[in-house]
Amino acid sequence: SPDGRELENHLGSLGLRMEEIEIGPESDFANRQLGEVERDAGGRIIAVAIQRKEGGTDVSPPPTAILLPGDALVVLRRVGRE
């Protein structure tokens, strides 16, 4: 969509890219607090939302939110800081 492309271009100009990270049962992120995951990522990702396996989306989730297998973490990733 035009709005989606516009947002993508704007994020790109800021050095950011939106991504969805699937949380599998063997994921390093599974059963951990969001704040801990962000801290371990060293500023490379900024959590935007958690799409819950059982349905629903937690927008602007708190650092204490637990990431569960089957969830998807929506993040802004800093481009060039892989």
mmCIF file of N, CA and C in Angstrom:
data_model
loop_
_atom_site.group_PDB
_atom_site.id
_atom_site.type_symbol
_atom_site.label_atom_id
_atom_site.label_comp_id
_atom_site.label_asym_id
_atom_site.label_seq_id
_atom_site.Cartn_x
_atom_site.Cartn_y
_atom_site.Cartn_z
ATOM 1 N N SER A 1 0.846 -1.189 0.000
ATOM 2 C CA SER A 1 0.000 0.000 0.000
ATOM 3 C C SER A 1 0.881 1.238 0.000
ATOM 4 N N PRO A 2 0.367 2.351 -0.519
ATOM 5 C CA PRO A 2 1.167 3.582 -0.530
ATOM 6 C C PRO A 2 1.588 4.007 0.876
ATOM 7 N N ASP A 3 0.677 3.897 1.862
ATOM 8 C CA ASP A 3 1.029 4.282 3.224
ATOM 9 C C ASP A 3 2.126 3.381 3.779
ATOM 10 N N GLY A 4 2.041 2.077 3.495
ATOM 11 C CA GLY A 4 3.056 1.135 3.953
ATOM 12 C C GLY A 4 4.412 1.429 3.362
ATOM 13 N N ARG A 5 4.437 1.740 2.071
ATOM 14 C CA ARG A 5 5.714 2.074 1.418
ATOM 15 C C ARG A 5 6.278 3.374 1.976
ATOM 16 N N GLU A 6 5.385 4.333 2.235
ATOM 17 C CA GLU A 6 5.825 5.612 2.784
ATOM 18 C C GLU A 6 6.452 5.410 4.163
ATOM 19 N N LEU A 7 5.806 4.589 5.001
ATOM 20 C CA LEU A 7 6.347 4.292 6.324
ATOM 21 C C LEU A 7 7.684 3.576 6.196
ATOM 22 N N GLU A 8 7.752 2.590 5.299
ATOM 23 C CA GLU A 8 8.995 1.846 5.090
ATOM 24 C C GLU A 8 10.128 2.774 4.657
ATOM 25 N N ASN A 9 9.828 3.695 3.739
ATOM 26 C CA ASN A 9 10.839 4.655 3.280
ATOM 27 C C ASN A 9 11.278 5.575 4.413
ATOM 28 N N HIS A 10 10.308 6.029 5.217
ATOM 29 C CA HIS A 10 10.631 6.918 6.334
ATOM 30 C C HIS A 10 11.504 6.191 7.353
ATOM 31 N N LEU A 11 11.134 4.962 7.699
ATOM 32 C CA LEU A 11 11.932 4.180 8.640
ATOM 33 C C LEU A 11 13.338 3.954 8.093
ATOM 34 N N GLY A 12 13.411 3.643 6.793
ATOM 35 C CA GLY A 12 14.710 3.438 6.157
ATOM 36 C C GLY A 12 15.595 4.663 6.251
ATOM 37 N N SER A 13 14.994 5.842 6.107
ATOM 38 C CA SER A 13 15.781 7.079 6.199
ATOM 39 C C SER A 13 16.313 7.297 7.616
ATOM 40 N N LEU A 14 15.667 6.669 8.585
ATOM 41 C CA LEU A 14 16.115 6.749 9.981
ATOM 42 C C LEU A 14 17.046 5.594 10.351
ATOM 43 N N GLY A 15 17.333 4.718 9.376
ATOM 44 C CA GLY A 15 18.201 3.573 9.632
ATOM 45 C C GLY A 15 17.484 2.439 10.342
ATOM 46 N N LEU A 16 16.152 2.352 10.159
ATOM 47 C CA LEU A 16 15.347 1.325 10.816
ATOM 48 C C LEU A 16 14.581 0.502 9.797
ATOM 49 N N ARG A 17 14.300 -0.746 10.159
ATOM 50 C CA ARG A 17 13.496 -1.625 9.315
ATOM 51 C C ARG A 17 12.551 -2.395 10.231
ATOM 52 N N MET A 18 11.256 -2.489 9.857
ATOM 53 C CA MET A 18 10.308 -3.249 10.662
ATOM 54 C C MET A 18 10.396 -4.718 10.284
ATOM 55 N N GLU A 19 10.431 -5.589 11.296
ATOM 56 C CA GLU A 19 10.526 -7.034 11.079
ATOM 57 C C GLU A 19 9.624 -7.758 12.065
ATOM 58 N N GLU A 20 9.262 -8.968 11.686
ATOM 59 C CA GLU A 20 8.507 -9.844 12.575
ATOM 60 C C GLU A 20 9.387 -11.055 12.870
ATOM 61 N N ILE A 21 9.588 -11.336 14.145
ATOM 62 C CA ILE A 21 10.418 -12.460 14.569
ATOM 63 C C ILE A 21 9.506 -13.517 15.173
ATOM 64 N N GLU A 22 9.467 -14.677 14.533
ATOM 65 C CA GLU A 22 8.662 -15.788 15.057
ATOM 66 C C GLU A 22 9.393 -16.406 16.250
ATOM 67 N N ILE A 23 8.679 -16.625 17.344
ATOM 68 C CA ILE A 23 9.269 -17.214 18.537
ATOM 69 C C ILE A 23 8.951 -18.716 18.531
ATOM 70 N N GLY A 24 9.927 -19.511 18.139
ATOM 71 C CA GLY A 24 9.752 -20.961 18.116
ATOM 72 C C GLY A 24 10.069 -21.556 19.477
ATOM 73 N N PRO A 25 9.749 -22.844 19.668
ATOM 74 C CA PRO A 25 10.000 -23.483 20.961
ATOM 75 C C PRO A 25 11.474 -23.507 21.348
ATOM 76 N N GLU A 26 12.359 -23.502 20.361
ATOM 77 C CA GLU A 26 13.802 -23.536 20.643
ATOM 78 C C GLU A 26 14.448 -22.151 20.549
ATOM 79 N N SER A 27 13.654 -21.115 20.346
ATOM 80 C CA SER A 27 14.171 -19.758 20.207
ATOM 81 C C SER A 27 14.856 -19.289 21.480
ATOM 82 N N ASP A 28 15.918 -18.517 21.318
ATOM 83 C CA ASP A 28 16.589 -17.905 22.472
ATOM 84 C C ASP A 28 15.663 -16.919 23.186
ATOM 85 N N PHE A 29 14.619 -16.464 22.486
ATOM 86 C CA PHE A 29 13.696 -15.481 23.060
ATOM 87 C C PHE A 29 12.558 -16.138 23.845
ATOM 88 N N ALA A 30 12.325 -17.427 23.642
ATOM 89 C CA ALA A 30 11.175 -18.114 24.238
ATOM 90 C C ALA A 30 11.244 -18.116 25.761
ATOM 91 N N ASN A 31 10.105 -17.814 26.380
ATOM 92 C CA ASN A 31 9.944 -17.837 27.835
ATOM 93 C C ASN A 31 10.852 -16.852 28.561
ATOM 94 N N ARG A 32 11.145 -15.744 27.888
ATOM 95 C CA ARG A 32 11.968 -14.687 28.495
ATOM 96 C C ARG A 32 11.197 -13.382 28.515
ATOM 97 N N GLN A 33 11.605 -12.491 29.413
ATOM 98 C CA GLN A 33 10.991 -11.171 29.467
ATOM 99 C C GLN A 33 11.496 -10.325 28.305
ATOM 100 N N LEU A 34 10.596 -9.525 27.755
ATOM 101 C CA LEU A 34 10.927 -8.670 26.620
ATOM 102 C C LEU A 34 12.095 -7.743 26.927
ATOM 103 N N GLY A 35 12.092 -7.129 28.100
ATOM 104 C CA GLY A 35 13.168 -6.197 28.460
ATOM 105 C C GLY A 35 14.529 -6.859 28.456
ATOM 106 N N GLU A 36 14.582 -8.109 28.883
ATOM 107 C CA GLU A 36 15.827 -8.883 28.898
ATOM 108 C C GLU A 36 16.304 -9.137 27.460
ATOM 109 N N VAL A 37 15.363 -9.483 26.584
ATOM 110 C CA VAL A 37 15.696 -9.742 25.180
ATOM 111 C C VAL A 37 16.222 -8.468 24.514
ATOM 112 N N GLU A 38 15.545 -7.339 24.756
ATOM 113 C CA GLU A 38 15.994 -6.066 24.169
ATOM 114 C C GLU A 38 17.384 -5.696 24.692
ATOM 115 N N ARG A 39 17.598 -5.878 25.977
ATOM 116 C CA ARG A 39 18.901 -5.563 26.572
ATOM 117 C C ARG A 39 20.002 -6.413 25.945
ATOM 118 N N ASP A 40 19.735 -7.721 25.809
ATOM 119 C CA ASP A 40 20.725 -8.628 25.219
ATOM 120 C C ASP A 40 21.018 -8.287 23.763
ATOM 121 N N ALA A 41 20.058 -7.667 23.084
ATOM 122 C CA ALA A 41 20.252 -7.294 21.677
ATOM 123 C C ALA A 41 21.119 -6.048 21.530
ATOM 124 N N GLY A 42 21.437 -5.403 22.631
ATOM 125 C CA GLY A 42 22.366 -4.276 22.601
ATOM 126 C C GLY A 42 21.914 -3.107 21.762
ATOM 127 N N GLY A 43 20.627 -2.819 21.762
ATOM 128 C CA GLY A 43 20.124 -1.666 21.019
ATOM 129 C C GLY A 43 19.849 -1.926 19.552
ATOM 130 N N ARG A 44 20.022 -3.160 19.099
ATOM 131 C CA ARG A 44 19.777 -3.473 17.685
ATOM 132 C C ARG A 44 18.297 -3.602 17.364
ATOM 133 N N ILE A 45 17.468 -3.909 18.389
ATOM 134 C CA ILE A 45 16.030 -4.026 18.141
ATOM 135 C C ILE A 45 15.244 -3.202 19.156
ATOM 136 N N ILE A 46 14.104 -2.711 18.708
ATOM 137 C CA ILE A 46 13.160 -1.979 19.547
ATOM 138 C C ILE A 46 11.821 -2.681 19.370
ATOM 139 N N ALA A 47 11.275 -3.226 20.438
ATOM 140 C CA ALA A 47 10.007 -3.949 20.353
ATOM 141 C C ALA A 47 8.860 -2.973 20.128
ATOM 142 N N VAL A 48 7.984 -3.331 19.181
ATOM 143 C CA VAL A 48 6.814 -2.524 18.852
ATOM 144 C C VAL A 48 5.542 -3.215 19.332
ATOM 145 N N ALA A 49 5.483 -4.539 19.162
ATOM 146 C CA ALA A 49 4.277 -5.293 19.520
ATOM 147 C C ALA A 49 4.617 -6.771 19.640
ATOM 148 N N ILE A 50 3.733 -7.486 20.336
ATOM 149 C CA ILE A 50 3.799 -8.944 20.384
ATOM 150 C C ILE A 50 2.472 -9.465 19.854
ATOM 151 N N GLN A 51 2.534 -10.256 18.777
ATOM 152 C CA GLN A 51 1.339 -10.918 18.254
ATOM 153 C C GLN A 51 1.266 -12.260 18.954
ATOM 154 N N ARG A 52 0.236 -12.424 19.782
ATOM 155 C CA ARG A 52 0.117 -13.613 20.619
ATOM 156 C C ARG A 52 -0.417 -14.807 19.847
ATOM 157 N N LYS A 53 0.147 -15.969 20.129
ATOM 158 C CA LYS A 53 -0.265 -17.214 19.472
ATOM 159 C C LYS A 53 -1.759 -17.454 19.651
ATOM 160 N N GLU A 54 -2.264 -17.182 20.845
ATOM 161 C CA GLU A 54 -3.671 -17.448 21.125
ATOM 162 C C GLU A 54 -4.592 -16.353 20.577
ATOM 163 N N GLY A 55 -4.000 -15.348 19.924
ATOM 164 C CA GLY A 55 -4.789 -14.270 19.338
ATOM 165 C C GLY A 55 -4.551 -12.974 20.077
ATOM 166 N N GLY A 56 -4.757 -11.902 19.376
ATOM 167 C CA GLY A 56 -4.560 -10.584 19.970
ATOM 168 C C GLY A 56 -3.143 -10.094 19.788
ATOM 169 N N THR A 57 -3.005 -8.801 19.947
ATOM 170 C CA THR A 57 -1.711 -8.150 19.792
ATOM 171 C C THR A 57 -1.486 -7.209 20.957
ATOM 172 N N ASP A 58 -0.347 -7.325 21.599
ATOM 173 C CA ASP A 58 0.050 -6.399 22.663
ATOM 174 C C ASP A 58 0.891 -5.302 22.012
ATOM 175 N N VAL A 59 0.312 -4.111 21.874
ATOM 176 C CA VAL A 59 1.031 -2.976 21.288
ATOM 177 C C VAL A 59 1.768 -2.251 22.417
ATOM 178 N N SER A 60 2.992 -1.849 22.152
ATOM 179 C CA SER A 60 3.853 -1.227 23.162
ATOM 180 C C SER A 60 3.902 -2.069 24.438
ATOM 181 N N PRO A 61 4.312 -3.328 24.298
ATOM 182 C CA PRO A 61 4.322 -4.214 25.466
ATOM 183 C C PRO A 61 5.340 -3.752 26.512
ATOM 184 N N PRO A 62 5.041 -4.003 27.791
ATOM 185 C CA PRO A 62 5.979 -3.615 28.851
ATOM 186 C C PRO A 62 7.200 -4.531 28.854
ATOM 187 N N PRO A 63 8.302 -4.081 29.444
ATOM 188 C CA PRO A 63 9.517 -4.898 29.500
ATOM 189 C C PRO A 63 9.317 -6.213 30.243
ATOM 190 N N THR A 64 8.289 -6.287 31.076
ATOM 191 C CA THR A 64 8.029 -7.500 31.850
ATOM 192 C C THR A 64 7.213 -8.537 31.072
ATOM 193 N N ALA A 65 6.767 -8.188 29.851
ATOM 194 C CA ALA A 65 5.984 -9.133 29.043
ATOM 195 C C ALA A 65 6.833 -10.363 28.731
ATOM 196 N N ILE A 66 6.223 -11.538 28.854
ATOM 197 C CA ILE A 66 6.923 -12.799 28.581
ATOM 198 C C ILE A 66 6.649 -13.224 27.135
ATOM 199 N N LEU A 67 7.716 -13.537 26.405
ATOM 200 C CA LEU A 67 7.598 -14.022 25.031
ATOM 201 C C LEU A 67 7.408 -15.538 25.072
ATOM 202 N N LEU A 68 6.325 -16.004 24.469
ATOM 203 C CA LEU A 68 5.997 -17.426 24.512
ATOM 204 C C LEU A 68 6.184 -18.083 23.148
ATOM 205 N N PRO A 69 6.526 -19.366 23.122
ATOM 206 C CA PRO A 69 6.619 -20.072 21.840
ATOM 207 C C PRO A 69 5.304 -19.924 21.068
ATOM 208 N N GLY A 70 5.429 -19.622 19.789
ATOM 209 C CA GLY A 70 4.258 -19.411 18.945
ATOM 210 C C GLY A 70 3.901 -17.951 18.777
ATOM 211 N N ASP A 71 4.429 -17.075 19.659
ATOM 212 C CA ASP A 71 4.202 -15.639 19.512
ATOM 213 C C ASP A 71 5.081 -15.107 18.379
ATOM 214 N N ALA A 72 4.778 -13.911 17.935
ATOM 215 C CA ALA A 72 5.628 -13.206 16.976
ATOM 216 C C ALA A 72 5.949 -11.842 17.568
ATOM 217 N N LEU A 73 7.210 -11.490 17.569
ATOM 218 C CA LEU A 73 7.672 -10.206 18.090
ATOM 219 C C LEU A 73 7.874 -9.255 16.917
ATOM 220 N N VAL A 74 7.163 -8.135 16.932
ATOM 221 C CA VAL A 74 7.303 -7.114 15.894
ATOM 222 C C VAL A 74 8.305 -6.080 16.419
ATOM 223 N N VAL A 75 9.359 -5.871 15.649
ATOM 224 C CA VAL A 75 10.444 -4.988 16.103
ATOM 225 C C VAL A 75 10.833 -3.994 15.013
ATOM 226 N N LEU A 76 11.465 -2.923 15.463
ATOM 227 C CA LEU A 76 12.233 -2.070 14.564
ATOM 228 C C LEU A 76 13.677 -2.490 14.759
ATOM 229 N N ARG A 77 14.326 -2.848 13.660
ATOM 230 C CA ARG A 77 15.734 -3.277 13.719
ATOM 231 C C ARG A 77 16.590 -2.166 13.128
ATOM 232 N N ARG A 78 17.675 -1.877 13.819
ATOM 233 C CA ARG A 78 18.616 -0.880 13.313
ATOM 234 C C ARG A 78 19.401 -1.489 12.160
ATOM 235 N N VAL A 79 19.275 -0.914 10.994
ATOM 236 C CA VAL A 79 19.934 -1.416 9.793
ATOM 237 C C VAL A 79 21.443 -1.204 9.940
ATOM 238 N N GLY A 80 22.197 -2.248 9.583
ATOM 239 C CA GLY A 80 23.651 -2.134 9.650
ATOM 240 C C GLY A 80 24.221 -2.477 11.005
ATOM 241 N N ARG A 81 23.364 -2.905 11.945
ATOM 242 C CA ARG A 81 23.834 -3.284 13.280
ATOM 243 C C ARG A 81 23.440 -4.719 13.556
ATOM 244 N N GLU A 82 23.690 -5.582 12.592
ATOM 245 C CA GLU A 82 23.281 -7.007 12.699
ATOM 246 C C GLU A 82 24.046 -7.716 13.782
#
